Coordinates of C-alpha atoms in Angstrom, one line a residue:
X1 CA -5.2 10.8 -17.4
X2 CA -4.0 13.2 -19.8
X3 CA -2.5 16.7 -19.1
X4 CA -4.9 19.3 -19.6
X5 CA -4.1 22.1 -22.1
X6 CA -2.4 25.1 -20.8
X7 CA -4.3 28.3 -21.2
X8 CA -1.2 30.1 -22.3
X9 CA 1.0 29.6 -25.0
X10 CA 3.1 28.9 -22.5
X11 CA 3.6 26.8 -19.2
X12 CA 4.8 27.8 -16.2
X13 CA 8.1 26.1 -14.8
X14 CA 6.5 23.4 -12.7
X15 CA 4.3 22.2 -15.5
X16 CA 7.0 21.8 -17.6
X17 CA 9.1 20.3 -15.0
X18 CA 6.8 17.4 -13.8
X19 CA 4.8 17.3 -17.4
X20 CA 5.1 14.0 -18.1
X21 CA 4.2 12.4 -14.6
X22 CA 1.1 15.3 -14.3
X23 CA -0.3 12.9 -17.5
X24 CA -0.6 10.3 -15.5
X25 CA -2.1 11.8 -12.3
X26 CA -2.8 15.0 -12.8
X27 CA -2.4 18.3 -11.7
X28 CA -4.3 17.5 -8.5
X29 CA -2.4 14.2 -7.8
X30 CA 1.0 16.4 -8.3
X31 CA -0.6 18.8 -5.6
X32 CA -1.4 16.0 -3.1
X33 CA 1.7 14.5 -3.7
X34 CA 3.7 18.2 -3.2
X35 CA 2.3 18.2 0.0
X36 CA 3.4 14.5 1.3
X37 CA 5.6 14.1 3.7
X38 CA 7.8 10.6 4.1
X39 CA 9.9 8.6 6.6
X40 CA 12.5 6.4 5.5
X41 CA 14.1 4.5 8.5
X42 CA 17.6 3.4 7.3
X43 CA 19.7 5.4 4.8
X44 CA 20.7 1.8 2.9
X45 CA 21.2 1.6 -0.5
X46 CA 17.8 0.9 -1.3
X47 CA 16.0 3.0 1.4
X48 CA 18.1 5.8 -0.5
X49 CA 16.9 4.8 -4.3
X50 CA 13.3 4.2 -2.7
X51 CA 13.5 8.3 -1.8
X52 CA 15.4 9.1 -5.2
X53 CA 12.2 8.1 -6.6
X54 CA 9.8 10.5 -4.4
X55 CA 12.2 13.2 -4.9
X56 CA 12.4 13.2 -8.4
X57 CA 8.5 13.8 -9.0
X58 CA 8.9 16.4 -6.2
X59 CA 7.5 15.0 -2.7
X60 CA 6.8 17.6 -0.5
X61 CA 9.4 16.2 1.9
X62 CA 11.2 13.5 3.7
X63 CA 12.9 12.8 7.3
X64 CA 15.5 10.0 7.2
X65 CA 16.1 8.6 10.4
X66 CA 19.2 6.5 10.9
X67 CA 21.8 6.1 13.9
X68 CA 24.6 4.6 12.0
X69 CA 27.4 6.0 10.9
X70 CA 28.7 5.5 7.2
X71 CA 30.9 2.9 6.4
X72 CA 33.3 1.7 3.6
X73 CA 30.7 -1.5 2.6
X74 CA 27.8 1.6 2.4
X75 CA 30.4 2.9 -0.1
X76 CA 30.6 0.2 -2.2
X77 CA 26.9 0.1 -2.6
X78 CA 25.0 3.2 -2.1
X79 CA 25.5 5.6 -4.9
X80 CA 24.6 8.7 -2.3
X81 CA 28.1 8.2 -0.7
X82 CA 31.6 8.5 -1.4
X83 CA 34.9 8.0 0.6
X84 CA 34.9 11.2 2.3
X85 CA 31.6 10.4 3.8
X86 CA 33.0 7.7 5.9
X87 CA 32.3 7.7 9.8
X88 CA 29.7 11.2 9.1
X89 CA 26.6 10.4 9.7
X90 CA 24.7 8.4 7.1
X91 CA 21.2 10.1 7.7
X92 CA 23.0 13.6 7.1
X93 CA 25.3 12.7 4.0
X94 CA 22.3 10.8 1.8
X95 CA 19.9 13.8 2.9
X96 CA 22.0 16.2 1.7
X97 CA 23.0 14.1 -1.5
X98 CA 19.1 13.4 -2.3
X99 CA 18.2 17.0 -1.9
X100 CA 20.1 17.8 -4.4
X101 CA 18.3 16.0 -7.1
X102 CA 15.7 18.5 -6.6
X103 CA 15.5 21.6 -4.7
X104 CA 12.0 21.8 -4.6
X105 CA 11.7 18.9 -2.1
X106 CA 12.8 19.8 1.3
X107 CA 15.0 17.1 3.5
X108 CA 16.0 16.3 7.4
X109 CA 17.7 13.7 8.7
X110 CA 17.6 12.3 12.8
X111 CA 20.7 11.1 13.7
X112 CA 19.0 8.7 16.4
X113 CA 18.1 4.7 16.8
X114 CA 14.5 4.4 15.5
X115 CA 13.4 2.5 19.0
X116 CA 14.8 5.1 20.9
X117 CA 11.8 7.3 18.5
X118 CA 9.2 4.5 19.6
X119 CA 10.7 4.7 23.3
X120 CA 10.5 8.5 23.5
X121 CA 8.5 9.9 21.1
X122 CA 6.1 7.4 19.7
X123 CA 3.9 10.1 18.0
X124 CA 7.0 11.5 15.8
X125 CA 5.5 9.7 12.9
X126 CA 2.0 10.7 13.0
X127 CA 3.6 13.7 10.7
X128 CA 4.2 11.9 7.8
X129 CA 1.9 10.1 5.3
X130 CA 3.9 6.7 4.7
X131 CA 6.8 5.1 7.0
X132 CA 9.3 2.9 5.0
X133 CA 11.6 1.0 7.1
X134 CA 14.9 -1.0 5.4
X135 CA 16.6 -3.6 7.0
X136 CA 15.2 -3.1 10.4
X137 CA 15.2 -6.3 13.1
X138 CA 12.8 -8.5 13.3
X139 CA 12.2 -7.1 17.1
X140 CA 12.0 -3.4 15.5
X141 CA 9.3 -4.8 12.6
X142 CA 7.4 -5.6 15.5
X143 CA 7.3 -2.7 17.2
X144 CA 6.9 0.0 14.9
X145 CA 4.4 -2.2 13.2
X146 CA 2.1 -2.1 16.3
X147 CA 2.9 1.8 16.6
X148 CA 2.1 3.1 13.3
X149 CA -1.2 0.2 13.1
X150 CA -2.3 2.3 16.1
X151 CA -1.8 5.4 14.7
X152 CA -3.1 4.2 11.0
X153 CA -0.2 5.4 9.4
X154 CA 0.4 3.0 6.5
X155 CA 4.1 1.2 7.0
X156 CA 6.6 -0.6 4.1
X157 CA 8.7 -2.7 5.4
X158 CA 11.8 -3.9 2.8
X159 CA 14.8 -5.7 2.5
X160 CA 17.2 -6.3 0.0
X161 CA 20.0 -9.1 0.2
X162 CA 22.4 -9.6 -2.5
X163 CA 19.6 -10.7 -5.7
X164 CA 16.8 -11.4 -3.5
X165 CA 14.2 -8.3 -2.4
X166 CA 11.4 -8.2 -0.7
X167 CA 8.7 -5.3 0.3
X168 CA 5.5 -5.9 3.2
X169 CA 2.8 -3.0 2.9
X170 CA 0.9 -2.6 6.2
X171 CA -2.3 -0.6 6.1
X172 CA -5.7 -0.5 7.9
X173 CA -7.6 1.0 4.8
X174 CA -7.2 2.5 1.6
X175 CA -9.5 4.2 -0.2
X176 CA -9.3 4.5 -4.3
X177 CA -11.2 6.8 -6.4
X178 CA -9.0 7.1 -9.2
X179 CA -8.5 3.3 -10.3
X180 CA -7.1 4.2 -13.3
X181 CA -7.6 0.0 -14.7
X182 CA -5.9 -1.0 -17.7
X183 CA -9.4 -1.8 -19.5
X184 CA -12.0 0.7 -18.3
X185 CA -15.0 0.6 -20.1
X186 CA -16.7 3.7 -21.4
X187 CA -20.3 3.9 -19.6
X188 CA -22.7 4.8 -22.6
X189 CA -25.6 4.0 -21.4
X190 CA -27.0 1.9 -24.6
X191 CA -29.4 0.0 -22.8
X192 CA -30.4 2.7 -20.1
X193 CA -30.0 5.6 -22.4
X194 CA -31.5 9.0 -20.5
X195 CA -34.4 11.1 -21.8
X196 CA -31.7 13.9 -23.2
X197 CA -29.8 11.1 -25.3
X198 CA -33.2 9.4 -26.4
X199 CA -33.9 13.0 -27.9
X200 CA -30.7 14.2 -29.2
X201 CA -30.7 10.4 -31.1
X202 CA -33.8 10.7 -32.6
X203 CA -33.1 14.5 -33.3
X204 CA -29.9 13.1 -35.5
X205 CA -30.0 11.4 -39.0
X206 CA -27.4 9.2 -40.0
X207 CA -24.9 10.3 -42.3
X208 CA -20.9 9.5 -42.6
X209 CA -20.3 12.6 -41.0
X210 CA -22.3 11.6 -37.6
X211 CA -20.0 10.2 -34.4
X212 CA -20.2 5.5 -34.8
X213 CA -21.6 6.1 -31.4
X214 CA -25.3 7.3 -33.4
X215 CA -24.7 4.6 -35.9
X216 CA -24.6 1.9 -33.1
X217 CA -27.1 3.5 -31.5
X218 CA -29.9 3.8 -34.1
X219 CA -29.1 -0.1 -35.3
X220 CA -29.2 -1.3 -32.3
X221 CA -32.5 0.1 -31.6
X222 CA -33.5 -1.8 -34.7
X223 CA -32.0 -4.8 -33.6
X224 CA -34.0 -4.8 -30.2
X225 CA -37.1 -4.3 -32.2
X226 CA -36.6 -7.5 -33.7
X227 CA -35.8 -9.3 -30.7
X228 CA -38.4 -8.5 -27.8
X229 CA -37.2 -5.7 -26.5
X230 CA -34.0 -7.7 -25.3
X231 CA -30.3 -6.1 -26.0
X232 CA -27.4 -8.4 -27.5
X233 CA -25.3 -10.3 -24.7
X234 CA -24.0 -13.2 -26.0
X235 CA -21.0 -13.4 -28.9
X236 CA -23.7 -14.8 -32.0
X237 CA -26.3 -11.6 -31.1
X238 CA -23.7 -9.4 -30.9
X239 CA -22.3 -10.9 -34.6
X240 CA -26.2 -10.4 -35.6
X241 CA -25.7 -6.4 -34.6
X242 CA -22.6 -6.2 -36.5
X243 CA -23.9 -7.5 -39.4
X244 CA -26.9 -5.2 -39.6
X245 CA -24.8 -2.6 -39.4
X246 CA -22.4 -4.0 -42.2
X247 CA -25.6 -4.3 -44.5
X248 CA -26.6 -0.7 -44.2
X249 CA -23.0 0.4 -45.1
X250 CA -22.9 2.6 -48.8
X251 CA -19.7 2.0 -49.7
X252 CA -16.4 3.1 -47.5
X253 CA -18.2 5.1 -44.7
X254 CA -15.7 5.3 -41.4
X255 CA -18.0 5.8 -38.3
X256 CA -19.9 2.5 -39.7
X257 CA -16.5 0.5 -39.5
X258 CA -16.2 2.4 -35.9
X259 CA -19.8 1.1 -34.6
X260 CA -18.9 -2.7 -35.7
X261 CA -15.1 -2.3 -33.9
X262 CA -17.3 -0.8 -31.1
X263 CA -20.1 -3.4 -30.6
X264 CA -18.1 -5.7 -28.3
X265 CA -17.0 -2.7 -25.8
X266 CA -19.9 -0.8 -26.1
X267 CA -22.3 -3.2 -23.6
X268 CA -22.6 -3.4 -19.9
X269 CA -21.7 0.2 -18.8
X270 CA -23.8 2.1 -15.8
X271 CA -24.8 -0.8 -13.4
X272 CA -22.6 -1.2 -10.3
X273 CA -20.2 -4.5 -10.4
X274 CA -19.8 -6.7 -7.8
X275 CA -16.7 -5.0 -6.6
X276 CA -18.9 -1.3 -6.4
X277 CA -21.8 -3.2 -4.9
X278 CA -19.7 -4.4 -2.2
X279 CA -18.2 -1.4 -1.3
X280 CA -21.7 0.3 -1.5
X281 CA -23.3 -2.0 1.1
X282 CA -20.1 -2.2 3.7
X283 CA -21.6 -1.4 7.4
X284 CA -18.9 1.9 6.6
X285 CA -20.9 3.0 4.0
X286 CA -24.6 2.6 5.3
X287 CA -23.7 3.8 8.4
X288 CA -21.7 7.0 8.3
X289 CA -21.1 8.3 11.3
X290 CA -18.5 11.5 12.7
X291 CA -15.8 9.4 12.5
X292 CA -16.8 8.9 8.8
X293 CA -14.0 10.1 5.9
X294 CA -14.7 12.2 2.9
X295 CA -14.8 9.1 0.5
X296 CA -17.4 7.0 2.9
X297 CA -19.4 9.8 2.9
X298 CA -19.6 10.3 -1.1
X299 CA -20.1 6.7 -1.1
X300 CA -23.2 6.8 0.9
X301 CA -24.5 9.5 -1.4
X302 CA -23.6 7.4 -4.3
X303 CA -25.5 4.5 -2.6
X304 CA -28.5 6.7 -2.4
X305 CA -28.4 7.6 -5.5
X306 CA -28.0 4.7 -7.1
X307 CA -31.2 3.2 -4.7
X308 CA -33.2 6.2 -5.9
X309 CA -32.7 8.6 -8.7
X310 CA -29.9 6.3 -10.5
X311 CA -33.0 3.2 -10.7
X312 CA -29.8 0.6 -9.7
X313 CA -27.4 2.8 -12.0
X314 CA -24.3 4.9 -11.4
X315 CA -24.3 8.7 -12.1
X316 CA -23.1 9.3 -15.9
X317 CA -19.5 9.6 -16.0
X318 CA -19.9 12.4 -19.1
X319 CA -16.8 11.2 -20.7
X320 CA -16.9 9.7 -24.7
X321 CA -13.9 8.1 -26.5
X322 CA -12.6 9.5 -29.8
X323 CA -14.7 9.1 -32.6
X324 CA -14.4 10.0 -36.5
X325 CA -16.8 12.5 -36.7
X326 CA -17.6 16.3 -37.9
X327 CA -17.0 19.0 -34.7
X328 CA -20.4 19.8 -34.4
X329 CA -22.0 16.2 -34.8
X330 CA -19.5 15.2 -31.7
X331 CA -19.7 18.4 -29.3
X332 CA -23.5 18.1 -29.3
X333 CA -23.5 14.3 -28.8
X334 CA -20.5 15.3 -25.7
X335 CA -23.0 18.2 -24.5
X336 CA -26.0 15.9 -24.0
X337 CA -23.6 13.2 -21.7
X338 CA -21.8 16.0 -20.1
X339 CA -25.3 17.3 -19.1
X340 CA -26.2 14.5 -17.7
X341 CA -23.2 14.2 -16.0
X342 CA -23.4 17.4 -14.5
X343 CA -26.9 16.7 -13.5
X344 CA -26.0 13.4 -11.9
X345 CA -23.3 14.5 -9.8
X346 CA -25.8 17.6 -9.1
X347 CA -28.1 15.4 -6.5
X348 CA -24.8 13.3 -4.8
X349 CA -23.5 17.0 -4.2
X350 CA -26.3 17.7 -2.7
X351 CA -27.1 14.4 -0.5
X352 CA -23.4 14.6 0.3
X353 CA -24.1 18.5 1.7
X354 CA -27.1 17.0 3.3
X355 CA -25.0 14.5 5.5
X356 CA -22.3 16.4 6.3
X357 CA -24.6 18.8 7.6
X358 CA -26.2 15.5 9.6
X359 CA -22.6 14.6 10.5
X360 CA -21.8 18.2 12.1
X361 CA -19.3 18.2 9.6
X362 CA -17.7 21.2 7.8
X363 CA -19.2 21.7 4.1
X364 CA -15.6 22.5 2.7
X365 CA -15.2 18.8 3.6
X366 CA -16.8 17.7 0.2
X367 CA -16.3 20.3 -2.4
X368 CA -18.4 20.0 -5.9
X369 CA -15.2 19.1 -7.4
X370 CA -14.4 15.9 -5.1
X371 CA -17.8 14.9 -6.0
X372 CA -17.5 15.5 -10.0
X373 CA -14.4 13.2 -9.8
X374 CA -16.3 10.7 -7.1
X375 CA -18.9 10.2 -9.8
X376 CA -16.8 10.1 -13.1
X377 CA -15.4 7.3 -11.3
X378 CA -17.9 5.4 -9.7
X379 CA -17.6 2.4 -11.7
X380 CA -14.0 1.5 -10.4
X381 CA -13.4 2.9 -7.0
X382 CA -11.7 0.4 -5.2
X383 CA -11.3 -0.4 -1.5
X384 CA -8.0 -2.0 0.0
X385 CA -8.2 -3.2 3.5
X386 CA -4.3 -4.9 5.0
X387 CA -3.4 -6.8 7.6
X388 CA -0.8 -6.3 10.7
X389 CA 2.8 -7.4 10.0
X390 CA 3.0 -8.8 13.2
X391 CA 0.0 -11.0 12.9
X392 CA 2.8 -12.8 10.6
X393 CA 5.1 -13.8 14.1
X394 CA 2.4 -15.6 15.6
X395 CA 2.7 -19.1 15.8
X396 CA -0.8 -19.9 14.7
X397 CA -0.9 -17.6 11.9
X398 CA -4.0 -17.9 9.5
X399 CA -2.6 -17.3 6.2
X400 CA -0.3 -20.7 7.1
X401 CA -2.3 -23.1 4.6
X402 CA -1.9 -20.2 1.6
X403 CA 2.0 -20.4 1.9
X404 CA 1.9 -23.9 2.2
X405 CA -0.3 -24.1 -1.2
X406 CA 2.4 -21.6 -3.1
X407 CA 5.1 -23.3 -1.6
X408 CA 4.6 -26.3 -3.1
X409 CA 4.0 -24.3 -6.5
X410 CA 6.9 -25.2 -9.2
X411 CA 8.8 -21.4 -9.8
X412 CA 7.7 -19.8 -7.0
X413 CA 9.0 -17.3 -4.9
X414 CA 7.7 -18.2 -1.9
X415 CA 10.7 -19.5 -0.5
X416 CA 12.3 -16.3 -1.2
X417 CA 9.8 -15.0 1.3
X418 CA 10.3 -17.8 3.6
X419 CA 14.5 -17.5 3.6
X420 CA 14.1 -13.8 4.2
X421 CA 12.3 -14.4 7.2
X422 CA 14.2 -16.5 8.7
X423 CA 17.5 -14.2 7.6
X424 CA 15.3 -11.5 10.3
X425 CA 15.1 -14.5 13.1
X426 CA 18.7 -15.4 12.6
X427 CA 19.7 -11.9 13.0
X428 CA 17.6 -11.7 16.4
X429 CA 19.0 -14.7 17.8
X430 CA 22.8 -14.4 16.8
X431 CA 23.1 -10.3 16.5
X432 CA 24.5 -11.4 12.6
X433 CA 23.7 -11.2 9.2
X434 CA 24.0 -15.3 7.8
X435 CA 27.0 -15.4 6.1
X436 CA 28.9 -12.6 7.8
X437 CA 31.8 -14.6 9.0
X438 CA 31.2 -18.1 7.5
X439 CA 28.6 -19.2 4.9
X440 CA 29.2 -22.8 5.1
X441 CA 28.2 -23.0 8.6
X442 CA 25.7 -20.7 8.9
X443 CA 23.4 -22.6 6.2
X444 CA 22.9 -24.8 8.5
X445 CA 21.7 -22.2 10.9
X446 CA 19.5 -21.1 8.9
X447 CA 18.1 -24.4 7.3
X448 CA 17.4 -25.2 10.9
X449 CA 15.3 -21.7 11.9
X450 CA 13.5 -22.4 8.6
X451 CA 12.5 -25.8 9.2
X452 CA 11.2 -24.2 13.1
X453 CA 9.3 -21.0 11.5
X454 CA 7.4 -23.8 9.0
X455 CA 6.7 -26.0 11.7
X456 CA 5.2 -23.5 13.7
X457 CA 2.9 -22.8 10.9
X458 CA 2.1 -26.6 10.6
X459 CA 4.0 -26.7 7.0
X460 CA 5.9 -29.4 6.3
X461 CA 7.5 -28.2 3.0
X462 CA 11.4 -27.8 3.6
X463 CA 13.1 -24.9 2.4
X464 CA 15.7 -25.8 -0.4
X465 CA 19.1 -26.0 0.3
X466 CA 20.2 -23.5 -2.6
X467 CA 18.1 -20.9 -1.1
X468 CA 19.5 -21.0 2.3
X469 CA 22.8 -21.4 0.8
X470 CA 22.4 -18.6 -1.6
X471 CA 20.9 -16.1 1.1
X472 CA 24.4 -16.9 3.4
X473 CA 26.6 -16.5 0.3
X474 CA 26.0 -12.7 0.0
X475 CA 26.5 -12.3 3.9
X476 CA 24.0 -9.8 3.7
X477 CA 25.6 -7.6 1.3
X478 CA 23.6 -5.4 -0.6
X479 CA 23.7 -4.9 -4.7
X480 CA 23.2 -1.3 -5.9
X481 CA 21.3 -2.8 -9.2
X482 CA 19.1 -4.9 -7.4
X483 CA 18.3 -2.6 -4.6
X484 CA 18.0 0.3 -7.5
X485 CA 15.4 -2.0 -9.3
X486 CA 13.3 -2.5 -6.2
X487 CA 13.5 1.0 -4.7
X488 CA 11.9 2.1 -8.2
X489 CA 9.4 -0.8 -7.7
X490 CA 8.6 0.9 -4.0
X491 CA 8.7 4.7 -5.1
X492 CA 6.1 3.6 -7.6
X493 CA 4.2 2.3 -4.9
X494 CA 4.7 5.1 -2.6
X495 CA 3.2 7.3 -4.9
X496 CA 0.0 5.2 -5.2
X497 CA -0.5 5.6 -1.5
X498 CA 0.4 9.3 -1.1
X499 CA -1.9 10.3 -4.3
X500 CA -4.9 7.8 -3.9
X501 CA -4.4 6.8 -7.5
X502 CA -4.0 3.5 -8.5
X503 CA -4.2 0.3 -6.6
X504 CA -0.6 -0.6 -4.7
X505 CA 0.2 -4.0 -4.2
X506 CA -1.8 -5.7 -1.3
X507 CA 0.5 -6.6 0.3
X508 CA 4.0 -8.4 0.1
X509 CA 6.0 -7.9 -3.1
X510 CA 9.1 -10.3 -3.6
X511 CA 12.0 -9.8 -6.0
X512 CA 14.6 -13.0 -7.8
X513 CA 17.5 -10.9 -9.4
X514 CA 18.8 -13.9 -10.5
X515 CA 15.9 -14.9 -12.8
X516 CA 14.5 -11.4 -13.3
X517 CA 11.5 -13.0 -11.6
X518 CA 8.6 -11.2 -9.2
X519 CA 5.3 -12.0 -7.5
X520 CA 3.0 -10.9 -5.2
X521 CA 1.4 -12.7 -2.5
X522 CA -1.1 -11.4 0.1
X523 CA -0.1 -12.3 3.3

């Protein structure tokens, strides 16, 4: 999304400050995310990169809860400490360190164990937006994963050990208006064109001054003329178009070399995909209820619009892509789709109204705005729905056969995944990182929890012998580059959830240092 023009010569200091991240989500995502509030459990080196990320685009604020104190090996690897940090407290130090790359994010630590939290005050975290937990037992996983499922508080879970990384996002349900996909189609409405657009076209005569959006329009009229009433789809009719528009060219004329680039692009815009659909007819959107969020609510608007006044289309985004044209010939052509546009989102404003008033919910719920956005991006709003961590302990877990597919993949990471694991049961069951005190010996250890955790899942792929033996050599050290890398990876990530922009990865992420190698599997 680009950064809207300032209406002074001159921006104010925050504009210029976060200018570059505002292009990508905007001033409103900057708001939203100005007003988050995170909870990193762990100070490690990368639960501390994972918050110099937030902090950088300006979070509102974060807590860092952590009982330990700091030590020479959190030295040697986190780049928020020095020497004279050793035995303070390691939630204090980094907070105060990580303030200081901005001042406009606001810090606290709590110098306690994060199951005493759970014990005592299990509804400390219903304050924050996203919990991220580092290097946490697997005991603790458990138990704050049940805790913050509960309280539908969405939970990362991460680990980094020596090149290996991995990251587990927990959520009930997340809700995306703002997509933002790497090919989004413009919604012209070629085949469904409005009554205002049918006008305005016929109102406008060709010439090399005109937007390529007329040009393609008025040929392709032609075109379907000639071919009972049907519109190009396949690759040869679409060639046929292109040529009838290359045969009415006089000479060098730029918007006519536009609408022949355009033809293949130009197609398929204003009926809901199979994605939309789906959302449209979930039992959350037919039946709204009090319980019922803002989005579910708009959606169920959109759904009756789309049933009624949209005839099976979407609302009209209003939004055109550059085209070679004079100012005039293109702001009159942008009028007639922003009209429409405005109209559109006119009657799911007011069916939205209409239901919260149904709902006994407060009008300021849904403002003209939210629903402005709602429908510009109808076409790609997305819906992300996560599973438990904990389901992942239990013996009989479903998602067995899929890691037993991707295990037996050449190159891939699964075993990463698996090793890591069973790094979190050998902790449980000897109160030590593998490789602590002796790596030779404690391969074996952890060849042999490995081989239990797979047959419990009815897999009978073995883990490899390097990986266990690799994950023992670094004794559970930590390496500042490789936890940097991944705490980026997360901060990114964190800022998808907190701003509703963008889709975050659903729902483990796992990182080879090694072989500069990642994937993502949904477990």
């Amino acid at each position: 999304m680009s950064s809207p023009a300032p209406k002074s010569p001159e921006m104010s200091d925050k504009s210029r400050k976060y200018d570059r991240q505002i292009r990508l989500w905007g001033e409103h995502g900057q708001t939203v995310l100005e007003n988050a509030q995170i909870c990193l459990i762990n100070a490690t080196a990368l639960g501390t990169e994972i918050l110099k990320g937030i902090v950088l685009p300006g979070i509102g604020g974060f807590t860092i809860v952590d009982h330990r104190p700091v030590t020479e090996e959190d030295v040697g690897c986190n780049f928020f400490l020095d020497l004279d940090a050793v035995g303070q407290p390691r939630a204090k130090r980094c907070m105060q360190l990580l303030q200081e790359l901005n001042p406009d994010v606001n810090g606290d630590y709590v110098d306690e164990h994060v199951e005493q939290l759970i014990d005592g005050q299990p509804d400390f975290f219903r304050s924050f937006d996203v919990v991220v937990a580092t290097s946490i037992s697997e005991r603790t996983i458990m138990r704050l994963s049940n805790v913050l499922w509960d309280q539908n508080i969405p939970l990362i879970v991460a680990r980094s050990v020596g090149f290996y990384g991995v990251a587990r996002l927990q959520l009930r349900e997340h809700c995306v208006i703002e997509t933002h996909p790497d090919n989004k189609q413009t919604d012209l409405r070629l085949e469904h064109p409005f009554e205002e657009l049918k006008k305005h076209m016929q109102e406008t005569e060709i010439t090399n001054k005109v937007p390529w959006l007329v040009v393609l329009y008025k040929f392709l009229q032609e075109w379907v003329t000639t071919h009972d009433g049907r519109y190009p789809t396949t690759y040869r009719e679409k060639s046929e178009l292109r040529e009838l528009i290359r045969s009415k060219m006089d000479g060098e004329q730029e918007n006519f070399e536009e609408a022949v680039k355009a033809v293949n692009s130009s197609f398929g815009g204003g009926k809901p995909s199979s994605f939309v659909r789906e959302i449209l007819e979930d039992d959350r959107c037919v039946n709204v209820n009090t319980e019922s969020n803002a989005f579910w609510i708009m959606a169920r608007a959109l759904k009756d619009f789309v049933d009624n006044e949209g005839n099976g289309l979407l609302p009209v985004p209003g939004v055109l892509p550059d085209m070679t044209a004079d100012t005039n010939s293109y702001i009159s052509l942008q009028t007639v789709y922003r009209n429409q546009a405005a109209h559109d989102a006119e009657i799911v404003f007011r069916r939205s109204r209409q239901l919260l008033k149904e709902l006994n919910k407060p009008n300021d719920l849904i403002t003209d705005k939210d629903v402005r956005l709602f429908c510009r991006e109808a076409a790609n709003i997305a819906v992300i729905r996560g599973t438990k961590i904990t389901d992942e302990f239990d013996k009989g877990y479903h998602r067995s056969s899929h890691i037993a597919s991707v295990l037996e993949t050449p190159n891939s990471l699964m075993g990463h995944y698996i090793v890591l694991r069973a790094l979190d049961r050998f902790q449980a069951d000897y109160g030590c990182l593998p490789g602590e005190s002796e790596a030779e010996s404690d391969t074996t250890g952890m060849k042999s929890i490995a081989a239990k955790m797979l047959s419990e899942w009815g897999i009978g792929t073995p883990l490899s012998d390097d990986l266990a033996y690799e994950i023992c050599r670094y004794g559970g050290a930590e390496i500042h580059s490789i936890s940097a890398y991944l705490g980026g990876c997360i901060a990114h990530e964190l800022i998808k959830l907190v701003t509703r922009q963008y889709r975050p990865f659903d729902n483990t992420f796992i990182y080879d240092g090694s072989t500069s190698q990642t994937e993502t599997y949904k477990l």
